[in-house]
Each structure stands twice: as structure tokens, then as C-alpha cells.
Steps between C-alpha positions, in 0.01 A plus 500: 500500500502825706780588711454597859765725628541454912443851654808415727751482163586887518579467859701212460696643238552789664619345827747266280647786328550702835679196633738337226517717191625865607867491504685566831496912551771488746861432457585262754274297742505568849606149668730647751386721773590836390341808418344471141554736220188583325564513121249656267343296213560615147187716509611663807851580330312644190328736719788585678732570198184672312537605144892524523506119506363466153670788360835422612496194277519686195841650640825334475624491858473153643575659858285369799270747667592364847264784632209333421602168732351508844769665751754279632418193279867498359625403854254245590611145509368245259286209653476143390217381266268259673498259165604471153176654364574791755856550372352511124211748616758755694740468201238602238374766720852625555571531129169675442542739788848575369359573135233723627736690733756555225255614265711395191626191348691324764739191499502271811597172633338244695738217655323194648724200615380241776723234400742520755789409268308172371594489151295196427239729284593780287387844628238530215341188595500545886379838460215429268224513753614829651497657115154380414379654809697819481421564131115439613526765756663740317259480215225545738677814634643653210305416162178664430231267483615194665341549814146534324592177279581309826200621684270406186682152522393483862138591451489225205663258745229546785216518245607196342525291831158645616370376148640166528317420821181590323596271193577217720183547708281473181688214374432320827130588433479335189663174643857576379799461746828700462672260736684167423276325719228367252430154487658358163267202505178727478490542128204592300493283184176675368153330467435154386317445164122501591532720826230769486632835526304841522633747224441788754784297706725478224477841423563603866781259507672673189458829625658411833769327305564815290507727837740227660735541203494880528575503858788273476658714217453793722664326810780389289536875396488632850748248613738613246445877596583423854808314418609799339423707800226691317745646223448444118804400373385579132477857589769739339662785678507826318656739787840556677713184487778360737780317309707261669843427331637152595878398462409259190234390307445174634416667838262748330298220310455312846386822642247549219343173547526471903445852610183616264275391805694646787557874364259728356460517123719821461798307564697364167846337502805518288867405536838691490678444197385420124278692299231708689172470299257575768290806504625712791281805421277477816776382738482696835727275687787276382642246726840318450465169716839373622706660234857353458845638399462337168182712446641835624537642128119408409364615826664841422383476135158414602484781792635785309278420190191475712564832690552671172189360331270501810607835660261601748280192439748273681433538857813282648738246387567225777790259507406204727829289644746670241850333442661731255829503611675173544873424482483231255297716261570899564778445747540782780730710296427772276237325311302412820526858639364677179214278509434524861499884466278502184246231590547393875581809723201680382255247628292563757483230772131483522485153713759290653462171691759251550476219747833387727564194666439709830227755382462747208573826319236713358418865374161646367566824343539788633596336837813338640668181412451292817649204657305263710585202691319186593378546887246255636414724773448822278151567375470359152798292530761767401676788632664802329891522576585766239345763254694684239461744215674283257540124398763321724737289332490130593818537742342814674193248559658244649717765708176637623383165597819422677519827696130473609581156652809603657726288261727825401554848619347796313738678261687800670383852392767628250581154346222532238774495201661198619192295555392609150823380346452176721162454366619552163783223518287268666261536220735477219654177671139352506452539131 
């Protein structure tokens, strides 16, 4: 059977790719009426930095070349995302731009918490959808060959849908319907003994039957291809890889089972602890997903070993929702402080989003941490009440809200030390 390719297929594919595959090229969506900032794409960043960007990867300095950023971007507030998918795309793009701007292996963190204190589900479970979309967007932006792989899948998907229509039309011409509306009582039991039949008719019926079988088999293949969104699950990935480390092997095993159809084939799964047997020779990005204080030692060991073995080949290491300092495990004494100095303080906060009972706190690198309050009269339903160059503590966030709404007076100038001491005491009493 000759396959007929619709002349509109390339156009449909191009439109689909332009609308839904290319990751976000802006640091934050413009949902508030404010002068937007034009953030260049990765290709524009490469053109801006020139050959110095690639050559600097061979050096040991990890200082960010802030001169490559648009003027004034560091002093811009961060706006809220439109949706979870938008937040994941923005977070991925922020990590990618951070890596490109740094020009060398960079350590960063992504914090995403929309639970508002609800502990019904663990952080790992409640952020699974965000993580899947974040990883997919990050691979599209940072891993060579993933965009082409996705484009090929979309082309196969569109072609499969077009061919499926043609196959079903041919089945209908043969008198076979793919619907469930056939009359079950209309059954052909064959010819009775003695009935006269033309030998040519029998031959034609056999040929039609063979063609119908081939068409039915092709229909099943196309339906499976469409169910896989044009992706061949048996294809083996040989390029750069992204490795996600889960807190335990059970979580990693579930991800291997459930995430395979939701993330690109360059993604592999591992766990903190135990014997590391996976081949990390092609790892370009490593992600620690919700690492806890009990895994802090393994996280350090894996991180240092990967950085040593991969060298310039490691683009970045990302910690998503890390909780590496805990009162019950590491404590807040000397051990916790040393761990923070070695591992946590050096992480660049690439993306931060935490929902509050009355608003949200967000940040996209390299912009400011911004506190938003719900306001029905404001465009987008939120209004900005504070922008800061650092992450405010929980008491500070509540004070910002109270001051904005007249529930308390703003702190007097010159009282910064006493205010900081009061915040420290309040924080310790709540542990």
C-alpha cells in the first residue's frame, strides 16, 4: 500500500512546534501591567558572550559574568507565573541562562512549594508534575539533540494521524468499520453446500481479506505510535544525559516506571545511597530531587565525584527543594553550619516560588525576590508589595504583609540589629 503524505503536514508540524515545544525564552511572564524586560534567548546569549563563553569553561573560575545580562535586570522584580507548566518552563530557562552566563560548571537550586503548609502529601509527591515538566524543559534548552528528537517525534505524530485517516477510509471502502456500531446479528457463516460461486469472486475476496488484515495491522501500529506521541520507546539515547538522584531507591524505581513517557530519553534515574553502578560518563546535568538531611553525606560524595570525573562536561548541578539541614539529623550547631558552608551557601537560587495563605513569594535569577499579595482589583489578581535582593525569612515575610496592611508599624531606622536579634529569637522558639 502506497503511503500518501499530506502536503500540509510540514506546515502543521511547524505551527505545532512554534506554539508548544520551544521552551520559554523569558525569565517571567508579563501578567502584571509593568514595563517588561526583554530577556535574550540562549542563542543571543551565545552571540553576546562570543568565544569567551566557551573558552571560559576551561578555566576554574565560577564567577558569574554579570556584564552579559541586560542592563538593570538584577534590580527588576520577579512576576508570578501563569500556571504550573509556565513555572516549570521559567525555572528551566533560568537554570539554562545561569549556566550559559556562568560559562563554567555551576551549582544552583530550585525551590517550588505550593502546599501552603498542607502536609497531606510529601514534598516529593506534591511536586512530581512540576518536576517532570521542569526536567523536560531543561533538556530541551540545554541538552544537544533533544530539540531535534522532539521535532522528529512531532513530525511522526502528525504523519501518523494523517495516515490513520487514510487507512480508516480504505477500511470503510472495503466495507469494514472501525466503530463499535456494527450489527452483531449480521454474521456471514459462509456459503451453503451446493451454492454456486465464481472462482474469480473467491480470489477477489481473498485479496480483499488480505488487504483488510494489512490495513488493520497498520491501524494498530499507528494507534500505538499516536499513543506514544510519535516517540519510539525502544530508541536508545547515546548523547549527553541528565541524571536525577532520588532520596531512595523506591522512589527512583517508581520514576523509571512512570516517568519514561513524560521526559526525554536522555533522562536517567538513580538514588542517593547504596552502590552507584550507573555509567555517568555522559552526564551533563545532575539533579538532586528533594534531598534530605539523612542523605547529605551521599549528596556531597556524588556531587564531588561527578564534578571531578566529568570536569568541563558537567554543565550544572541542581538541587530541587533541598532540605539538607534538619534539627533532628544535622542540628543547627557546628555540624549544620559546616554543611551549610560546604554545600548550601554556594548554591545560586535560580528559581523560587512559595505560595502563602495571602499571596506568594517568588524569584527568578538574577531578578529580585518579590512578595505578592492577593488583590481582586489588581490586574492578574495580585499586587507587588515588596522586592528584595535576598530571600526574606518567614517572620520577615509576615512583617512585610502586616506593614503593608497597617497591622504593624515599619521598623525604625537604626534598629536593624535589634530587629534581626528579635527575628532570630522568634525563629528559634518555633523550631
